[in-house]
XYZ file of C-alpha atoms in Angstrom:
435
model
C 0.000 0.000 0.000
C 1.394 3.392 -0.985
C 1.011 6.708 0.800
C -2.070 8.609 -0.315
C -4.103 11.722 0.394
C -7.687 11.480 1.633
C -10.330 14.009 2.616
C -8.909 13.950 6.136
C -5.241 14.422 5.205
C -2.314 12.198 4.266
C -2.321 8.473 4.931
C 1.287 7.382 5.450
C 2.382 3.766 5.357
C 4.180 2.591 8.505
C 5.709 -0.822 9.181
C 5.278 -3.206 12.115
C 8.350 -5.273 13.018
C 8.392 -8.843 14.328
C 8.163 -7.584 17.916
C 5.009 -5.608 17.177
C 6.694 -2.205 17.197
C 5.343 0.433 14.809
C 8.115 1.882 12.629
C 7.345 5.365 11.371
C 9.038 6.820 8.280
C 12.094 8.793 9.518
C 10.960 12.092 7.988
C 7.559 11.777 9.690
C 9.090 10.956 13.068
C 11.475 13.933 12.779
C 8.669 16.307 11.798
C 6.696 15.410 14.918
C 9.618 15.223 17.334
C 9.326 11.472 17.892
C 12.788 10.362 18.980
C 14.089 7.172 20.617
C 13.168 7.274 24.280
C 10.485 9.943 23.845
C 7.170 9.572 25.688
C 4.081 10.173 23.591
C 0.417 10.143 24.487
C -1.696 7.602 22.571
C -5.465 8.154 22.416
C -7.919 5.497 21.359
C -10.555 6.950 19.053
C -13.306 5.490 16.915
C -11.798 2.651 14.883
C -8.218 3.685 15.494
C -5.579 5.363 17.604
C -4.218 8.899 17.645
C -0.570 9.622 18.426
C -0.042 12.991 20.094
C 3.017 15.090 19.439
C 5.514 14.866 22.326
C 5.063 17.908 24.581
C 8.807 18.531 24.376
C 8.805 19.494 20.677
C 8.682 23.141 19.619
C 7.060 23.064 16.182
C 5.487 26.516 15.983
C 6.360 29.818 17.631
C 4.041 32.819 17.685
C 5.939 36.106 17.775
C 4.057 39.253 18.729
C 5.985 42.086 17.009
C 3.724 44.693 18.568
C 0.668 45.003 20.756
C -0.283 48.244 19.012
C -2.808 48.540 16.191
C -3.977 51.111 13.668
C -7.659 50.130 14.010
C -10.269 50.154 16.751
C -12.195 46.965 16.028
C -15.425 46.099 17.797
C -14.046 42.635 18.595
C -10.694 43.756 20.023
C -9.309 43.072 23.488
C -8.235 46.720 23.659
C -11.813 47.596 24.520
C -11.183 46.183 28.029
C -7.368 46.302 28.221
C -5.238 48.171 30.717
C -1.856 46.600 29.913
C 1.154 48.607 28.736
C 1.701 48.297 24.998
C 4.721 48.556 22.727
C 6.913 47.158 19.941
C 9.319 44.242 20.125
C 12.847 45.599 20.524
C 15.917 44.570 18.539
C 17.331 43.033 21.712
C 14.319 40.766 22.199
C 14.171 39.735 18.546
C 17.895 38.994 18.408
C 17.585 36.767 21.463
C 14.720 34.904 19.787
C 16.764 34.350 16.620
C 19.750 33.104 18.610
C 17.521 30.667 20.469
C 15.845 29.320 17.342
C 19.152 28.067 15.944
C 19.261 25.330 18.603
C 16.000 23.676 17.426
C 16.111 20.961 14.767
C 13.995 21.042 12.728
C 13.339 24.756 12.951
C 9.816 25.604 14.108
C 7.364 27.519 11.974
C 7.379 31.207 12.942
C 4.028 32.994 13.013
C 4.098 36.782 13.283
C 0.923 37.648 15.128
C -0.565 38.269 18.538
C -2.848 40.984 19.815
C -1.436 43.760 17.636
C -1.050 44.547 13.923
C 2.335 43.073 12.859
C 2.750 45.415 9.879
C 2.697 48.367 12.269
C 6.160 47.371 13.521
C 8.708 49.551 11.659
C 11.099 46.604 11.136
C 8.602 43.824 10.366
C 9.909 43.166 6.854
C 13.465 42.895 8.156
C 12.246 40.524 10.881
C 10.505 38.274 8.357
C 13.606 38.266 6.129
C 15.924 37.313 8.989
C 13.733 34.390 10.031
C 13.472 33.186 6.437
C 17.275 33.410 6.178
C 17.480 30.833 8.989
C 15.428 28.458 6.852
C 12.247 28.485 8.945
C 8.724 28.642 7.462
C 7.114 32.022 8.137
C 3.477 33.119 8.348
C 1.978 36.503 9.226
C -1.514 37.769 9.975
C -2.690 41.301 9.222
C -5.855 43.356 8.991
C -4.743 44.163 5.430
C -4.921 47.948 5.679
C -1.128 48.333 5.738
C -0.506 45.598 3.179
C 0.298 48.119 0.462
C 1.708 47.056 -2.920
C 5.249 47.960 -1.809
C 4.936 45.956 1.416
C 3.339 43.063 -0.441
C 6.073 42.974 -3.089
C 8.792 42.951 -0.443
C 7.164 40.126 1.528
C 6.725 38.109 -1.654
C 10.339 38.707 -2.648
C 11.472 37.526 0.788
C 9.484 34.341 0.226
C 7.070 34.491 3.151
C 5.090 31.252 3.162
C 1.579 32.412 4.139
C -0.041 35.828 4.555
C -3.295 35.700 6.537
C -5.744 38.608 6.180
C -8.721 39.196 8.481
C -11.927 40.043 6.597
C -15.123 40.099 8.656
C -17.558 41.561 6.150
C -18.270 41.346 2.419
C -19.762 44.832 2.035
C -18.070 48.118 2.925
C -20.731 48.928 5.512
C -20.735 45.501 7.211
C -16.935 45.411 7.195
C -16.627 48.912 8.673
C -19.237 48.008 11.306
C -16.670 45.625 12.836
C -13.277 46.871 11.645
C -13.734 50.423 12.851
C -11.397 52.736 10.975
C -10.850 50.401 7.994
C -12.162 50.484 4.435
C -12.908 47.232 2.650
C -12.241 48.546 -0.898
C -8.701 49.517 0.116
C -8.010 46.084 1.610
C -9.362 44.368 -1.513
C -7.214 46.637 -3.688
C -4.167 45.442 -1.726
C -5.184 41.803 -2.172
C -5.739 42.295 -5.892
C -2.093 43.361 -6.099
C -1.160 40.102 -4.351
C -2.984 38.132 -7.014
C -1.188 39.963 -9.821
C 2.222 39.668 -8.142
C 1.686 35.968 -7.529
C 1.219 35.372 -11.238
C 4.468 37.232 -11.969
C 6.559 35.380 -9.387
C 5.302 31.813 -9.712
C 5.736 29.552 -12.745
C 2.708 29.250 -15.042
C 0.143 26.698 -13.826
C 2.030 26.224 -10.542
C -0.049 23.991 -8.257
C 1.587 25.343 -5.098
C 2.488 29.044 -5.130
C 5.561 30.073 -3.182
C 3.446 32.392 -1.013
C -0.100 31.423 -0.095
C -2.929 33.733 0.937
C -5.238 32.856 3.816
C -8.436 34.618 4.865
C -9.764 34.643 8.455
C -13.431 35.391 9.196
C -14.596 36.126 12.779
C -18.195 34.906 12.908
C -20.917 36.575 14.975
C -24.620 37.276 14.654
C -24.090 40.679 13.053
C -21.975 39.348 10.145
C -22.761 35.640 9.638
C -24.896 36.477 6.585
C -21.715 37.746 4.889
C -19.839 34.446 5.281
C -20.572 32.964 1.808
C -19.751 36.285 0.123
C -16.468 36.624 2.034
C -15.569 33.130 0.876
C -16.229 34.189 -2.725
C -13.913 37.152 -2.172
C -11.254 34.755 -0.896
C -11.546 32.614 -4.017
C -11.367 35.659 -6.275
C -8.188 36.821 -4.534
C -6.546 33.426 -4.936
C -6.681 32.393 -1.270
C -5.614 28.813 -0.615
C -6.813 28.804 2.988
C -9.997 30.027 4.607
C -10.499 29.933 8.381
C -13.655 30.699 10.324
C -13.498 31.397 14.052
C -16.060 32.505 16.575
C -15.789 35.859 18.277
C -14.257 35.823 21.765
C -16.675 37.848 23.946
C -14.481 40.352 25.772
C -17.503 42.572 26.501
C -21.156 42.099 27.393
C -22.020 43.477 23.930
C -20.016 40.696 22.265
C -21.588 38.111 24.557
C -24.858 38.787 22.713
C -23.122 38.171 19.363
C -21.848 34.608 19.959
C -22.904 31.701 17.743
C -21.769 28.820 19.950
C -24.102 28.923 22.954
C -25.683 25.527 22.239
C -22.504 23.915 20.939
C -20.847 24.261 24.332
C -23.452 21.948 25.814
C -23.449 19.305 23.099
C -21.850 15.887 23.408
C -22.779 14.702 19.897
C -20.340 16.693 17.835
C -20.634 15.567 14.245
C -23.228 16.583 11.662
C -23.355 13.784 9.020
C -25.447 15.884 6.657
C -22.770 18.573 6.578
C -20.036 15.957 6.334
C -21.563 14.641 3.134
C -20.855 17.978 1.495
C -17.116 17.862 2.207
C -15.173 16.884 -0.884
C -11.432 16.118 -0.927
C -8.537 16.915 -3.246
C -9.497 20.501 -4.025
C -7.470 23.649 -3.872
C -8.941 25.791 -1.101
C -8.881 24.547 2.501
C -11.609 25.868 4.813
C -11.240 25.580 8.607
C -14.534 25.739 10.519
C -14.941 26.006 14.291
C -17.636 24.486 16.455
C -20.634 26.673 15.746
C -24.378 26.415 16.265
C -26.263 25.206 13.197
C -29.612 26.930 13.703
C -31.932 29.444 12.088
C -29.280 32.162 12.401
C -26.417 30.278 10.741
C -27.746 27.251 8.856
C -28.309 28.774 5.415
C -24.959 30.532 5.369
C -22.920 27.584 6.661
C -24.555 25.247 4.158
C -23.953 27.713 1.340
C -20.306 27.609 2.291
C -19.818 23.856 2.643
C -21.878 22.948 -0.413
C -18.848 23.877 -2.511
C -16.029 21.884 -4.038
C -13.668 22.571 -1.180
C -11.573 20.676 1.347
C -12.937 21.365 4.828
C -11.533 20.792 8.298
C -14.424 20.811 10.741
C -13.642 21.103 14.441
C -16.409 18.599 15.176
C -14.258 15.865 13.699
C -15.491 12.368 12.927
C -12.148 11.061 14.192
C -11.611 13.183 17.294
C -13.716 15.208 19.641
C -13.305 18.947 19.342
C -13.613 19.156 23.093
C -10.759 19.164 25.587
C -7.949 19.414 23.034
C -5.561 22.332 23.256
C -4.635 23.336 19.682
C -1.442 25.017 20.906
C -0.134 22.002 22.817
C -1.087 19.603 20.045
C 0.614 21.728 17.388
C 3.768 22.091 19.480
C 3.280 25.852 19.785
C 4.587 28.511 22.127
C 4.292 32.298 22.116
C 6.585 35.264 22.785
C 5.121 38.643 23.720
C 6.439 41.920 22.327
C 8.457 42.487 25.530
C 10.098 39.040 25.443
C 7.863 37.136 27.869
C 7.463 33.493 26.829
C 4.118 31.685 27.308
C 2.817 28.233 26.305
C -0.005 29.651 24.167
C -1.606 32.818 22.839
C -4.438 32.936 25.442
C -1.862 33.070 28.265
C 0.222 35.769 26.602
C -1.776 38.611 28.208
C -4.188 39.296 31.034
C -7.753 39.527 29.786
C -11.398 39.732 30.770
C -13.910 37.658 28.814
C -17.307 36.046 29.187
C -18.088 32.339 29.388
C -21.853 32.116 28.967
C -23.080 34.602 31.629
C -19.906 34.569 33.706
C -17.405 37.402 33.508
C -13.905 35.964 33.979
C -10.683 37.785 34.839
C -7.970 35.624 33.311
C -4.334 36.057 34.205
C -1.561 35.504 31.682
C 1.325 33.193 32.509
C 4.951 33.658 31.527
C 7.642 31.009 31.934
C 10.284 33.729 31.762
C 11.754 36.366 29.475
C 14.139 35.744 26.563
C 16.269 38.698 27.701
C 17.049 36.805 30.901
C 16.917 33.173 29.749
C 17.679 31.538 26.415
C 14.760 30.127 24.451
C 15.952 26.523 24.782
C 15.975 26.725 28.572
C 12.573 28.387 28.626
C 11.058 25.752 26.388
C 12.518 22.835 28.362
C 11.760 24.419 31.735
C 10.400 21.515 33.870
C 7.396 23.547 35.003
C 6.575 24.363 31.377
C 6.851 20.754 30.191
C 4.803 19.549 33.168
C 2.080 22.052 32.227
C 2.051 20.850 28.614
C 1.770 17.233 29.768
C -1.114 18.170 32.071
C -2.961 20.013 29.303
C -2.412 17.150 26.878
C -4.286 14.843 29.264
C -6.793 17.671 29.885
C -8.067 16.539 33.266
C -9.942 19.789 33.870
C -13.580 20.290 34.902
C -16.142 21.017 32.136
C -16.416 24.721 32.976
C -18.024 25.508 29.618
C -21.200 23.578 30.568
C -21.065 24.062 34.339
C -23.756 26.033 36.133
C -20.977 28.207 37.523
C -19.127 28.627 40.806
C -16.825 31.224 42.317
C -13.807 29.447 40.809
C -15.099 30.273 37.320
C -14.311 33.934 37.922
C -10.632 33.337 37.084
C -8.108 30.741 35.901
C -6.274 30.602 39.233
C -7.552 27.160 40.249
C -10.499 24.836 39.650
C -12.724 22.345 41.458
C -10.466 19.440 40.392
C -7.679 21.061 42.437
C -5.704 22.002 39.348
C -3.333 24.890 40.094
C -2.892 28.041 38.018
C -3.270 28.194 35.095
C -6.489 26.182 34.994
C -7.718 25.567 31.439
C -11.195 24.082 31.878
C -12.945 27.180 30.532
C -10.624 27.759 27.557
C -12.677 28.210 24.371
C -9.673 27.357 22.180
C -9.610 23.924 23.796
C -13.299 23.460 22.950
C -12.817 24.133 19.227
C -14.777 27.384 19.478
C -12.013 29.972 19.045
C -9.389 29.232 16.389
C -6.108 30.778 15.327
C -4.138 30.161 12.117
């Protein structure tokens, strides 16, 4: 049997020796950090097993170049933030680069956090220096600063993926969320990407050197625009399309969520929707857990009834619940000031709502790259122990609980888990998603 690609990804042929040991292809084992002597978590799922990435492998690193932004979006954490803000310094970035050289293979570097990366005055130099190391690089932007000159320079550097957030298909619906932004200007910038891509890539290239991804933050006020935003993505040549729910930082946003019923469900897979998912096609759509009801049904079905390859968080193979996407992808995050955290949600302090409960969540830093090298921070015993604990995910089901005083924060929980307690994390429930 040869390796092949299915609607759920690549099927890779492994061997079983005479002692019953599974022998993985060397390149696959290296990519997932599976080394002799490593401990890996094995989960039994429907009709199979799932091998988790060892918690000791750094495979993806989020870098927050800045916590500043040029917009004032309705969905932004800045509406409730009181943290100091700033740009990543040369000293911090140099320490990150020095630390990356010790990791083999090099992790993917994702420029993004809670600010607009293109607002950093040296962002193009930062991308170029990471690419010079040989690491894959992705970046997310609101698109307003992605001018033709910036786009051409990023394409010349060879950035792997540019993600652009588009939350409305009409100028008025877009401006209703992205306060201070103009949709026509963003689309003009993306049209330049399409033209530049044709110039840089060989004719009929199946895999362009730089891919475009579109991110859509779904809420009641814009869900009707979802099919039209997808059409925009296709027109602009996007190869990836991700839908995430809005994270309710304010009581206003709490009334906009589209996942109220999903949090209480135990049956997670919609066979009727699954029948519409067709493999082997060019654009990949990532969907979160989202209510399929009178508010969303027509628009979700209009989206999935296309010839596209879809990853649905309510997976037929694995539950979308109680799985940290950051731990499973081998990710960590570095804040603009050099603080290192295990994931994006712990990068900053924040206030958000879980159902009717207002929660004050405290960020958690393992240390700062100006004081410790990245290798030591990553392999810090407390950090690895946390990743192992989250991989097992023995936390209470806070997302469906009636509520208690412990739900007010992430300091501890009713299972006696210490800080940070992750039972109420919406990323781990497949509700909030990041590229």
